[in-house]
Structure formats: structure tokens, C-alpha cells
XYZ file of C-alpha atoms in Angstrom:
661
model
C 12.232 104.145 -176.064
C 15.173 102.904 -174.103
C 16.322 99.370 -174.675
C 17.937 96.821 -172.306
C 21.424 97.937 -171.399
C 24.671 96.052 -171.613
C 28.144 96.451 -170.173
C 31.653 95.285 -170.869
C 34.233 93.929 -168.482
C 36.659 96.043 -166.533
C 40.007 94.309 -166.330
C 43.460 94.922 -164.997
C 46.619 93.172 -166.043
C 49.409 92.058 -163.761
C 52.998 92.838 -164.706
C 53.904 90.233 -167.346
C 56.741 87.813 -166.738
C 58.974 86.709 -169.609
C 56.968 83.509 -170.100
C 53.463 84.320 -168.995
C 50.870 87.065 -169.183
C 48.295 86.725 -166.424
C 44.821 88.216 -166.703
C 42.602 88.775 -163.690
C 39.152 90.283 -163.572
C 39.008 93.433 -161.497
C 36.724 93.632 -158.446
C 33.197 94.703 -159.136
C 33.056 98.402 -159.845
C 30.534 100.779 -161.383
C 30.283 99.561 -164.950
C 30.048 101.602 -168.079
C 26.445 101.477 -169.204
C 25.625 101.152 -172.871
C 22.470 102.347 -174.513
C 21.361 100.491 -177.611
C 18.396 101.392 -179.745
C 17.321 100.482 -183.226
C 18.586 103.779 -184.580
C 21.529 104.718 -182.349
C 24.961 103.706 -183.530
C 27.103 104.538 -180.513
C 27.035 104.137 -176.726
C 25.835 106.832 -174.379
C 29.343 107.280 -173.002
C 32.822 105.996 -173.657
C 34.348 103.434 -171.288
C 36.604 104.843 -168.584
C 38.769 101.726 -168.271
C 41.201 100.374 -170.783
C 42.489 96.854 -171.319
C 46.139 96.975 -172.274
C 47.131 93.769 -174.042
C 48.934 92.445 -177.041
C 47.369 89.927 -179.333
C 44.579 88.285 -177.359
C 43.928 84.589 -176.843
C 41.199 82.204 -175.757
C 40.952 83.395 -172.157
C 40.421 87.020 -173.158
C 37.950 86.054 -175.854
C 35.867 83.887 -173.494
C 35.983 86.472 -170.699
C 34.822 89.287 -172.975
C 32.172 87.114 -174.622
C 30.754 86.042 -171.265
C 30.290 89.682 -170.308
C 28.361 90.299 -173.507
C 26.131 87.229 -173.100
C 25.554 87.244 -169.336
C 21.941 88.518 -169.381
C 19.271 85.827 -169.899
C 17.012 87.772 -172.257
C 19.898 89.479 -174.071
C 17.800 92.250 -175.529
C 17.922 93.410 -179.161
C 21.000 93.669 -181.409
C 23.278 96.561 -180.492
C 26.599 98.174 -181.300
C 29.524 98.248 -178.910
C 33.049 99.586 -179.074
C 35.758 97.447 -177.413
C 37.439 98.979 -174.389
C 40.780 99.350 -176.130
C 39.037 101.319 -178.897
C 37.163 103.697 -176.606
C 39.485 106.692 -176.831
C 40.770 108.553 -179.864
C 44.330 108.748 -178.513
C 46.760 107.522 -181.148
C 44.095 107.280 -183.827
C 44.944 108.725 -187.212
C 43.228 111.992 -188.113
C 40.089 111.642 -190.202
C 39.778 107.909 -189.569
C 36.744 106.317 -191.253
C 34.162 104.231 -189.406
C 34.411 100.443 -189.491
C 31.392 98.319 -188.584
C 32.035 94.658 -187.805
C 29.203 92.241 -188.624
C 29.725 88.864 -186.903
C 29.242 85.352 -188.195
C 26.902 82.656 -186.917
C 27.931 83.079 -183.261
C 26.701 86.694 -183.260
C 28.893 87.671 -180.293
C 30.732 90.410 -182.167
C 34.244 89.623 -180.928
C 35.580 88.069 -184.117
C 38.099 90.909 -184.467
C 39.374 90.666 -180.891
C 42.917 89.889 -182.032
C 42.890 92.991 -184.236
C 41.112 95.561 -182.038
C 44.175 97.575 -181.078
C 45.584 97.739 -184.607
C 42.208 98.644 -186.108
C 41.553 101.290 -183.450
C 44.557 103.281 -184.702
C 43.129 103.741 -188.194
C 39.359 103.272 -187.778
C 36.496 104.273 -185.520
C 35.540 100.695 -184.663
C 32.040 99.453 -183.783
C 31.029 95.812 -183.492
C 27.537 94.364 -183.790
C 26.369 92.083 -180.964
C 23.397 89.815 -181.632
C 22.221 88.227 -178.346
C 21.798 84.447 -178.191
C 18.016 84.537 -177.863
C 17.440 87.357 -180.312
C 15.327 86.355 -183.275
C 15.574 89.449 -185.434
C 15.102 88.449 -189.059
C 17.788 88.834 -191.693
C 15.961 91.761 -193.257
C 15.600 93.320 -189.817
C 19.359 93.102 -189.274
C 19.995 94.585 -192.708
C 17.710 97.513 -191.906
C 19.406 98.049 -188.544
C 22.860 98.107 -190.128
C 21.516 100.259 -192.944
C 20.324 102.940 -190.513
C 23.724 102.980 -188.848
C 25.497 103.268 -192.188
C 23.329 106.224 -193.192
C 23.969 107.893 -189.844
C 27.735 107.503 -190.149
C 27.689 108.557 -193.797
C 25.744 111.720 -192.997
C 28.110 112.497 -190.123
C 31.161 112.299 -192.416
C 29.935 112.399 -196.042
C 33.453 112.709 -197.437
C 34.608 109.432 -195.856
C 33.723 105.834 -196.662
C 32.048 103.478 -194.207
C 33.734 100.096 -193.883
C 31.702 96.931 -193.365
C 33.668 93.862 -192.277
C 31.343 90.873 -192.483
C 32.021 87.252 -191.612
C 29.885 84.466 -193.193
C 26.323 85.665 -192.487
C 27.709 89.113 -191.641
C 29.121 89.264 -195.168
C 25.605 88.647 -196.495
C 24.315 91.547 -194.391
C 27.072 93.780 -195.789
C 26.293 92.824 -199.393
C 22.562 93.325 -198.877
C 23.179 96.758 -197.380
C 25.433 97.696 -200.291
C 22.838 96.536 -202.835
C 20.156 98.661 -201.161
C 22.403 101.736 -200.828
C 24.190 101.966 -204.147
C 25.012 105.656 -203.806
C 26.570 105.345 -200.344
C 30.364 105.199 -200.228
C 30.996 101.746 -198.769
C 34.041 99.502 -198.574
C 33.165 95.848 -197.991
C 35.604 93.363 -196.444
C 33.948 89.964 -196.822
C 35.484 87.129 -194.809
C 34.490 83.667 -196.067
C 31.076 84.999 -197.143
C 27.982 82.869 -196.614
C 26.683 83.462 -200.133
C 27.736 79.892 -200.975
C 25.462 78.322 -198.332
C 23.617 76.213 -200.900
C 26.931 74.538 -201.824
C 28.204 74.062 -198.272
C 28.194 71.492 -195.470
C 26.112 73.862 -193.401
C 23.113 73.085 -195.569
C 23.506 69.397 -194.720
C 23.944 70.231 -191.040
C 20.622 72.055 -190.882
C 18.825 68.963 -192.200
C 19.773 66.570 -189.386
C 20.508 68.925 -186.463
C 17.200 68.090 -184.802
C 18.266 64.437 -184.565
C 21.280 65.221 -182.368
C 20.580 64.856 -178.611
C 20.993 68.099 -176.668
C 23.745 66.901 -174.275
C 25.838 65.715 -177.220
C 25.490 68.481 -179.646
C 28.225 70.937 -178.646
C 30.107 69.147 -175.899
C 31.822 66.717 -178.239
C 35.094 67.429 -180.039
C 33.628 65.798 -183.146
C 30.854 68.355 -183.418
C 33.208 71.224 -182.622
C 35.513 69.993 -185.372
C 32.600 70.090 -187.773
C 31.444 73.521 -186.637
C 34.897 75.141 -186.687
C 36.392 72.685 -189.233
C 39.358 71.921 -186.911
C 38.813 72.879 -183.305
C 42.293 71.933 -182.080
C 44.066 73.757 -184.909
C 42.119 76.912 -184.127
C 43.097 76.601 -180.457
C 46.773 76.145 -181.265
C 46.844 79.402 -183.242
C 44.450 81.308 -180.978
C 45.613 80.183 -177.521
C 46.899 82.988 -175.301
C 50.058 83.080 -173.227
C 49.741 81.536 -169.794
C 46.853 79.294 -170.864
C 47.205 75.553 -171.227
C 45.683 73.954 -174.312
C 43.301 71.812 -172.256
C 42.132 74.812 -170.235
C 41.624 76.904 -173.354
C 39.740 74.134 -175.112
C 37.471 73.512 -172.150
C 36.745 77.214 -171.635
C 35.960 77.794 -175.298
C 33.819 74.667 -175.690
C 31.810 75.505 -172.556
C 31.226 78.997 -173.873
C 30.116 77.718 -177.284
C 27.575 75.468 -175.566
C 26.054 78.570 -173.978
C 26.213 80.867 -176.970
C 25.143 78.324 -179.599
C 22.352 76.134 -178.205
C 20.582 73.954 -180.716
C 17.616 76.255 -181.251
C 19.962 79.176 -181.923
C 21.962 77.206 -184.480
C 18.757 76.124 -186.215
C 17.620 79.751 -186.358
C 20.988 80.993 -187.636
C 21.180 78.333 -190.350
C 17.672 79.177 -191.502
C 18.670 82.830 -191.583
C 21.835 82.021 -193.528
C 19.793 80.132 -196.123
C 17.492 83.134 -196.539
C 20.425 85.558 -196.558
C 22.279 83.633 -199.241
C 19.268 83.553 -201.553
C 18.452 87.208 -200.875
C 21.970 88.435 -201.640
C 22.654 86.227 -204.663
C 19.627 87.684 -206.403
C 20.969 91.220 -205.851
C 24.700 90.945 -206.520
C 24.273 92.856 -209.775
C 23.230 95.914 -207.751
C 26.395 96.055 -205.606
C 28.708 98.904 -206.603
C 30.750 99.113 -203.414
C 34.486 98.594 -203.377
C 34.831 94.995 -202.193
C 37.641 92.820 -200.871
C 36.957 89.102 -200.382
C 39.156 87.161 -197.951
C 38.943 83.445 -198.705
C 40.383 80.623 -196.603
C 41.764 77.618 -198.417
C 41.122 75.308 -195.461
C 37.501 76.290 -194.899
C 35.479 73.056 -194.829
C 32.245 74.739 -193.759
C 31.960 76.893 -196.867
C 33.590 76.558 -200.314
C 35.160 79.971 -199.765
C 37.916 79.768 -202.367
C 35.525 78.971 -205.206
C 32.981 81.474 -203.921
C 35.580 84.237 -203.915
C 36.264 83.660 -207.600
C 32.535 83.708 -208.350
C 32.005 86.975 -206.488
C 34.984 88.544 -208.225
C 33.471 87.725 -211.601
C 30.049 89.110 -210.631
C 30.939 92.263 -208.678
C 32.190 95.211 -210.700
C 34.699 96.458 -208.124
C 36.030 93.400 -206.339
C 39.418 91.996 -205.404
C 40.265 88.689 -203.731
C 42.925 87.563 -201.289
C 43.438 83.839 -200.712
C 44.833 82.325 -197.516
C 45.613 78.707 -198.276
C 46.535 77.538 -194.777
C 43.749 79.231 -192.829
C 40.342 77.907 -191.866
C 36.867 79.339 -191.512
C 37.779 81.224 -188.320
C 40.625 83.090 -190.005
C 40.071 86.291 -188.007
C 40.828 84.413 -184.788
C 43.831 82.523 -186.116
C 47.434 83.445 -185.532
C 49.537 84.683 -188.427
C 46.681 86.618 -190.029
C 46.542 90.405 -189.792
C 43.531 92.149 -191.279
C 45.171 95.586 -191.180
C 48.150 94.341 -193.197
C 45.759 92.737 -195.674
C 43.784 95.960 -196.122
C 46.986 97.950 -196.611
C 48.429 95.452 -199.074
C 45.286 95.502 -201.210
C 45.372 99.335 -201.182
C 41.899 99.410 -199.622
C 42.526 101.963 -196.910
C 41.276 105.443 -197.667
C 39.926 108.405 -195.716
C 38.145 110.198 -198.545
C 35.941 109.413 -201.519
C 38.959 108.530 -203.682
C 42.139 106.663 -202.832
C 44.993 109.060 -202.148
C 48.181 107.034 -202.546
C 50.189 109.622 -200.639
C 47.909 110.925 -197.891
C 46.311 107.551 -197.083
C 49.546 105.604 -196.986
C 50.313 103.803 -193.710
C 54.020 102.939 -193.274
C 54.829 99.331 -192.381
C 55.027 98.462 -188.704
C 58.130 96.695 -187.337
C 56.247 93.386 -187.288
C 55.125 93.862 -190.903
C 58.669 94.734 -191.942
C 60.040 91.623 -190.236
C 57.407 89.435 -191.867
C 58.258 90.867 -195.291
C 61.972 90.235 -194.838
C 61.349 86.707 -193.555
C 59.224 85.930 -196.602
C 62.166 86.692 -198.918
C 64.348 83.952 -197.487
C 66.844 83.562 -200.320
C 67.522 87.300 -200.382
C 68.333 87.235 -196.666
C 71.269 84.982 -197.517
C 72.570 87.670 -199.870
C 73.880 89.665 -196.862
C 73.569 93.187 -198.219
C 76.491 95.538 -198.457
C 75.225 99.117 -198.390
C 77.567 101.982 -199.167
C 76.904 105.691 -199.453
C 78.845 108.763 -200.486
C 79.305 111.782 -198.248
C 78.995 115.319 -199.679
C 82.809 115.532 -199.812
C 82.935 112.444 -202.054
C 84.128 109.952 -199.424
C 82.546 106.483 -199.691
C 81.516 104.966 -196.358
C 79.801 101.781 -195.315
C 76.257 102.405 -194.188
C 73.803 105.141 -195.083
C 75.414 108.181 -193.507
C 75.602 109.766 -196.961
C 71.835 109.940 -197.347
C 70.259 113.318 -196.532
C 68.222 113.506 -193.342
C 65.361 115.424 -194.944
C 63.584 115.454 -198.282
C 62.697 116.096 -200.949
C 65.109 113.580 -202.446
C 64.964 111.627 -205.706
C 66.931 108.377 -205.740
C 67.592 107.312 -209.331
C 69.153 104.004 -210.265
C 69.288 100.668 -212.023
C 66.330 98.265 -211.748
C 67.596 94.731 -211.265
C 66.121 91.613 -212.900
C 62.617 90.928 -211.508
C 63.181 93.826 -209.088
C 65.219 91.543 -206.826
C 66.800 94.565 -205.184
C 63.553 96.338 -204.339
C 62.582 94.717 -201.028
C 66.139 94.592 -199.605
C 66.682 98.210 -200.649
C 63.474 99.731 -199.282
C 63.365 97.560 -196.170
C 67.063 98.050 -195.497
C 66.866 101.842 -195.726
C 63.701 101.923 -193.609
C 65.087 99.710 -190.840
C 68.445 101.525 -190.759
C 67.371 105.159 -191.063
C 63.596 105.307 -190.666
C 63.360 106.756 -194.183
C 60.450 105.343 -196.172
C 61.314 105.307 -199.876
C 58.208 105.892 -201.995
C 58.705 104.081 -205.267
C 56.991 105.058 -208.520
C 55.657 101.743 -209.807
C 54.290 100.427 -213.094
C 50.456 100.597 -213.322
C 50.444 96.795 -213.712
C 51.177 96.564 -209.976
C 47.922 98.333 -209.114
C 45.531 96.938 -211.721
C 42.850 94.635 -210.285
C 42.591 92.807 -213.609
C 46.319 92.116 -213.574
C 45.912 90.262 -210.279
C 43.653 87.716 -211.937
C 46.480 86.738 -214.292
C 48.953 86.110 -211.482
C 49.487 82.779 -209.707
C 48.877 84.624 -206.420
C 46.678 87.721 -206.281
C 48.653 89.186 -203.368
C 51.983 89.005 -205.217
C 52.419 92.788 -205.384
C 50.950 93.573 -201.949
C 54.431 93.839 -200.471
C 55.266 96.658 -202.913
C 52.200 98.617 -201.826
C 52.921 98.019 -198.136
C 56.436 99.358 -198.662
C 55.089 102.538 -200.256
C 54.880 102.100 -204.026
C 52.510 104.424 -205.894
C 51.449 104.442 -209.572
C 53.944 106.313 -211.711
C 52.151 109.498 -212.725
C 53.254 113.104 -212.967
C 50.722 114.048 -210.292
C 51.995 111.467 -207.800
C 55.607 112.483 -208.458
C 54.675 116.131 -207.951
C 52.785 115.463 -204.735
C 55.516 113.304 -203.228
C 58.138 115.976 -203.840
C 55.867 118.760 -202.609
C 55.493 116.870 -199.315
C 59.265 116.303 -199.092
C 59.305 112.536 -199.511
C 62.196 110.355 -200.598
C 61.170 109.174 -204.076
C 62.581 106.006 -205.619
C 62.706 106.286 -209.404
C 63.749 103.796 -212.076
C 63.838 105.445 -215.518
C 64.487 102.030 -217.118
C 61.214 100.699 -215.748
C 59.870 97.364 -216.942
C 62.476 97.123 -219.712
C 65.254 96.796 -217.126
C 63.269 94.587 -214.738
C 62.423 92.143 -217.542
C 65.623 92.438 -219.523
C 66.832 89.875 -222.020
C 69.762 87.474 -221.748
C 73.111 89.224 -221.574
C 71.590 92.612 -220.723
C 72.300 92.634 -216.989
C 73.491 96.012 -215.670
C 72.575 97.754 -218.925
C 70.537 100.947 -218.585
C 67.475 101.464 -220.781
C 66.662 105.098 -220.116
C 64.543 107.380 -222.298
C 66.221 110.242 -224.091
C 64.147 112.965 -222.441
C 65.199 114.379 -219.042
C 61.941 113.289 -217.400
C 62.670 113.831 -213.718
C 65.244 116.636 -213.708
C 62.866 119.573 -214.162
C 60.408 118.237 -211.585
C 63.193 117.691 -209.057
C 64.593 121.182 -209.623
C 61.153 122.712 -209.198
C 61.209 121.650 -205.539
C 64.951 121.943 -205.025
C 65.207 118.190 -204.491
C 68.536 116.439 -204.154
C 69.168 113.767 -206.789
C 71.058 110.698 -205.594
C 72.270 108.264 -208.266
C 72.701 104.706 -207.051
C 73.835 101.366 -208.364
C 73.208 97.777 -207.351
C 74.830 94.526 -208.452
C 74.320 90.904 -207.518
C 71.581 89.541 -209.772
C 74.091 87.386 -211.652
C 75.063 85.809 -208.313
C 71.432 84.917 -207.564
C 70.089 83.457 -210.807
C 70.529 83.051 -214.561
C 67.900 83.795 -217.191
C 66.762 80.590 -218.903
C 63.932 81.988 -221.026
C 63.558 85.673 -221.837
C 60.806 87.403 -223.812
C 62.291 86.434 -227.161
C 62.335 82.773 -226.111
C 58.780 82.883 -224.791
C 57.458 84.213 -228.088
C 58.714 81.036 -229.755
C 56.691 78.786 -227.452
C 53.379 77.371 -228.720
C 50.307 79.247 -227.505
C 52.335 81.858 -225.598
C 50.814 84.538 -227.821
C 47.499 83.970 -225.996
C 49.051 84.820 -222.636
C 50.965 87.706 -224.165
C 47.728 89.299 -225.345
C 46.109 88.862 -221.937
C 49.057 90.463 -220.187
C 49.530 93.410 -222.529
C 46.339 94.018 -224.504
C 44.645 96.336 -222.014
C 47.680 97.359 -219.966
C 48.833 100.956 -219.742
C 51.558 101.633 -222.316
C 54.355 103.621 -220.714
C 56.929 105.370 -222.892
C 54.810 104.752 -225.992
C 56.041 108.066 -227.403
C 59.719 107.162 -226.929
C 62.061 105.672 -229.489
C 64.445 102.754 -229.213
C 64.361 99.799 -226.823
C 62.736 101.767 -223.993
C 59.547 101.829 -226.051
C 59.292 98.028 -225.857
C 58.055 97.299 -222.342
C 55.831 94.217 -222.597
C 54.872 92.528 -219.346
C 55.851 88.867 -219.334
C 56.960 86.083 -216.974
C 60.620 85.225 -216.489
C 62.065 81.720 -216.347
C 65.259 81.724 -214.291
C 67.658 79.186 -212.795
C 68.488 79.957 -209.140
C 72.084 79.849 -207.976
C 73.709 79.394 -204.607
C 73.189 82.951 -203.273
C 76.045 85.351 -203.766
C 75.883 88.861 -202.341
C 74.045 92.108 -203.073
C 75.976 95.371 -203.197
C 74.403 98.829 -203.100
C 76.079 102.187 -203.390
C 74.452 105.601 -203.196
C 76.426 108.222 -205.070
C 77.201 111.788 -204.096
C 74.024 113.904 -203.760
C 73.475 116.274 -206.680
C 71.978 119.613 -205.657
C 69.241 121.294 -207.678
C 68.324 123.955 -205.121
C 69.168 127.379 -206.474
C 69.316 126.061 -210.036
C 65.570 126.138 -210.738
C 65.793 128.758 -213.491
C 68.910 127.205 -215.000
C 67.331 123.744 -215.276
C 64.184 125.018 -216.942
C 66.332 125.321 -220.057
C 66.043 122.116 -222.064
C 69.752 121.953 -222.827
C 70.790 122.352 -219.183
C 68.233 119.794 -218.040
C 69.515 117.334 -220.649
C 73.078 117.861 -219.470
C 72.048 117.185 -215.863
C 70.111 114.096 -216.961
C 73.103 112.620 -218.778
C 75.289 113.403 -215.772
C 72.961 111.445 -213.465
C 72.889 108.524 -215.896
C 76.676 108.539 -216.091
C 76.913 108.508 -212.286
C 74.597 105.479 -212.095
C 76.780 103.647 -214.619
C 79.878 104.580 -212.593
C 78.250 103.219 -209.424
C 77.547 99.900 -211.132
C 81.078 99.739 -212.548
C 82.589 100.476 -209.122
C 80.617 97.690 -207.441
C 81.367 95.128 -210.153
C 85.083 95.779 -209.762
C 85.193 95.975 -205.965
C 83.133 92.836 -205.339
C 85.976 90.826 -206.889
C 88.000 91.860 -203.819
C 85.336 90.749 -201.341
C 86.486 87.596 -199.501
C 82.895 87.055 -198.358
C 81.205 87.237 -201.735
C 80.430 83.498 -201.615
C 77.950 82.150 -199.090
C 80.272 79.624 -197.409
C 82.742 82.194 -195.996
C 79.790 84.245 -194.749
C 78.249 81.248 -192.974
C 81.590 80.412 -191.356
C 81.995 84.017 -190.222
C 78.542 84.025 -188.639
C 79.192 80.674 -186.983
C 82.199 82.205 -185.228
C 80.944 85.738 -184.543
C 77.198 85.184 -184.190
C 74.264 85.209 -186.554
C 73.681 88.967 -186.212
C 77.301 89.963 -186.711
C 77.968 92.387 -189.562
C 79.937 90.535 -192.207
C 82.964 92.442 -193.553
C 83.445 93.240 -197.216
C 86.104 94.744 -199.478
C 88.212 97.655 -198.292
C 86.908 101.085 -199.269
């Protein structure tokens, strides 16, 4: 039987001025009709109008929400796809389905700031629960469950993503517990499973005592409901909208969408949902990512995230200390970046680190570089070597096409990694795919770190676990592979061991590179001794009381690389470093002359020839380091003060000179 229909706004956008982006609602026109039933997961037809915007603000949110809530009876819950997500143009091939399950408001526009980014990598559908709808929690779970089964049967080789916010997270967990064999990925945003420990439980007890005219018109109540109404507005406000106008529009809308009887119903449902899900957490097998706000005063989200991580067998957590309960609507947060950083994006039953990788966007790259402030003061000097042996400033010596293997020295604490990968990507568009230690990808390792997202930047920049299969696949698809034979031993070297190579004796990468005719580019980097000094190395830490406990936690169950090697390279324990920062000096990179392996495949299958090539590459890396250490003594801008003076005269973006080549 057909159900009440709904429609979304049709909007046009005036040409934006440098300071303002004006939105106006288009004249009434035939609207796209949507058909929603209890078993249909998609509209009858796709919208024929598109809204072209950047990140959206309060005015767009209120306008879209009013269109969804304009009918008095509302009808039953239904799915809708935002206008900007209606077409498949620009969407990645084989994109999985993402179902958004809203929080207490039920509108379904919690992802409005992320629609365009999500639409490029997902088939996005959002659940709308009308204001007057009184479908029970179990009824909503069953409705979502039917949609999940439909999408899973349509594409059985792909996962179905469920992004749930507060009560929506409870629906997602309940659906996962009831469908253990379905391939689901859960993204839980400040989940409501902690209702019994929250302020919301207290709110439900005295809500009936609040007079109707007072209950949502007052800033005090809005502060309680959204934990800090004005802070949310400041981060969510759109261009061309004054704060007072945005606050008034949003508060008036909340009065309509959350009348007292609706809030009472939703809080009762949340209480039931929390109890229902907590009794079934043991049954959840789905891959789960919990996003917890540190400034959430409605729910104890940070503590709840830790509890869920300990109870769910396949769960990771990301903490956001400065965000509140409405994190999805707040500026500075990007759910796509978070999913990529946690390595939770996949288009098949298993994560494919090569095929499922999404390169960083310009905004992500800028954010990464900005987050490494001290390294930005190091003012990189990048040199490369042309095929004729001439050294030039810049990256003209790098090949334009792969496969290429870049082999070099791994600096202390991998200080060179972000400047290197980001610098090459921004200058040439080449995305270096680094082969990283398994510790970077282990979910148990994250629990030992001060910040669980510490290694997310490595994954966003393209790191993959170091395995023979991944190395093979990267070369077969003609990638630029970043390889550090010294691995963790070089990254966590002892005092006095800077710029010393700890390579295994076996020619590990030469035969694989020659198999695909890959060019090998040795490179060197110096500058760590101008950034910091090692205060405590591994030998010093072992002398500290009780450090052996941490040492066991870090290394007991970790993957042992190079266990079959001899010498120092065999000793690769993971451990913290205690360093003393310095006034930043300068980083210097040089890429050596490319070494050809094409046409030498048969020759390099011989162990002796491969060993000779391996030692040649190692010697070239050592020569690169030696060259940079000598030449930097001639650099008049090695110290930070001359560089700052140069930029003060020539501009902040001016390229700072270096030694003569």
C-alpha cells in the first residue's frame, strides 16, 4: 500500500560574492515525489534538481528541515537521499551503501555538512522520522533491518554502512546484533547506550513540570539540550547569516520539531533502546568505529566509547576532545577524513589497502601540514638527480610514471615522513605509498597510545602494512612505493646513531622491483639533529623502574619483523622516545639518480647479482646523506632567524634559497 509522500526543496544559488553566499528558494515548481513504504529503501525517482554548495550552515539546515517536516501528520519513517547525492556522477565505482540513522531530533539531516563528500564514496540514504511518528524502537530496528537486507542482497560482496547518532547508534547496534552474518560497518556517534548514566535520564523525570511556552524558546534549555547552543552556532553558522538570525531560525525550528510530547516519547524510547542494546552487545560482530566527543555534556560519550571498545570484538575509537554532542554539525570535523584515517573504508568483504585507498584531498593535505607546526618551520630543501647525474632543486628528477621504489634512510621518529610524502604530493601529484610497520595498523596498539588517532595521518597519506603481497600489488599497479629497509630500528635508534643505516643483509626488494621493471631511487634526508636531541633511548628506558611492564605490553603480541635476520636489524622493539626539542633547523632531501631494472629481470634473479645491486643502492643512500651533511654547512639559511628575516622581506610564501648546487 502506498504511504504518504514527501518532497525536498528545489533551490538555486546566486553567484557568490567574496564575502557572502546568498541562498534563495526557487519559485514553486513541480516537486520530486518520494514514495516511502515499510519495505522500500529508495525513492520512486531521483531528484532532477541539484543544490550546489560548499559546507552548509544554519540557513540551509533549517530550510531543508522545514521541507521535511512541513506536513502536519508527517506519515511513517522513510528514507530520502539529499539532492546533492541524487546522481552517480563523480561517485567512485562500486561504492557501498551508507544509511544514516538520526539522533533524537529524527529529521535525518545530521550529515548535511558532509553530504557532498560522502556522496562521492557512498550511496547515501538518510532516515527521516516525522515529528508525530510514534513507531517503537523495535519497529524502527525492523524497518532498518529490512533495508539492510535489501541492500545486502543487492550487492552481497559489499558492506552496508550504518552511521548512527545517539539513539540512531542504538538502532545500528541492535540491527547488527540481530544480523550477525550480514557484512556491516557501524559508525557510532556519541552512542546513546550510556543513557542510564546521562543527564538525559534526569531530564525525562522533570520535563512534564516545564511550561510549554518556556520549554524550547529559552537559551537555557537549548544549552541543556545541545550542551552549548551558542558554540554550536559559531561553528555551524553559514556565510551571509548573522549569528542572531541563525540562532533565531534554529531555535524556532527546534520548537516545531521537538515539542514536549515528542521529547518525552524520544527519551522513553532512548531508555528502552539503551537497555535493549546493552543486553545484546555480546552478539555484535560488525566492524565498529565509535566517535566520542570530549565536550558532550548530554552523554558520557568518552567513557562510553572505552566501555564499548572493551565489549565489542571488532571496535576502534576516535576521541574529539573539543567537540560537543552535535559533532556532525560542528565545523572542523570531517567524517570522511575520520573514516579514511581509521582505515574503515572498503568496497568489498575485506579491506583492500590498495584498491580501497582514497588519496587525501587538498583540504586534508593542508590540515595535515598545519598540524605539524614545528616541521613547517624546517623549510624543506628538496633536491633530485636527473638521469644524466645533474642535481637540481625541486623534483624534476623523479620519473613521471611508475612503478618506482624509493629507498632511503628513516629519520628519528619518522620526522621526515609527513614533509616528504606531503611535499611530493603537493609538488608533483605523486602519492607515495609507504610500506609501514604492522604496529601502525593494529587496533590493540591504538589502546596503548596517548591518542588513538596518532597514526591516522600515515594511513591518510597512503601507508599500507609491509607484506610481500602489498609490495607486489603496488608495483603491479605501477605505484610509487616508499620503502625503508631499516624500519623501526632506524626510526627508534639509540643515542649517537643518527644517519646510520640498519639494513638487513638480504636483498629484499631488488628481485621484486626487477620483476616489474621498476626504477629504484635511493634518497637521503638530514635534519633530525637540528630538530631535537635524544634524552632517553631504549637502553635508558630499560633501566627505569616498572618500564618492563610497558615493554611487554608494547612488544609481547606485536608482529616480529626481521626475526630471521642477524645483527642489530633483528632488534626492533617498539618503545617511546624521550627527546629535547631544539630551535628548528632545516630539513634537506635529495633523491639520487634513478637505477633501472627494466631489461635486467633475468640478470637480477641471480642471488649474487641481486646482492650487488642491493649493496649499490645502500651505498648510494649513504652517499646522499653524506652529500647533504656536507652541503648544509654552506647553507646561509640553515638557522631559523635568517629564514624568518628573508620571509619578512620577500613574503611568507617566498622560496628560501639554500646552498649552491
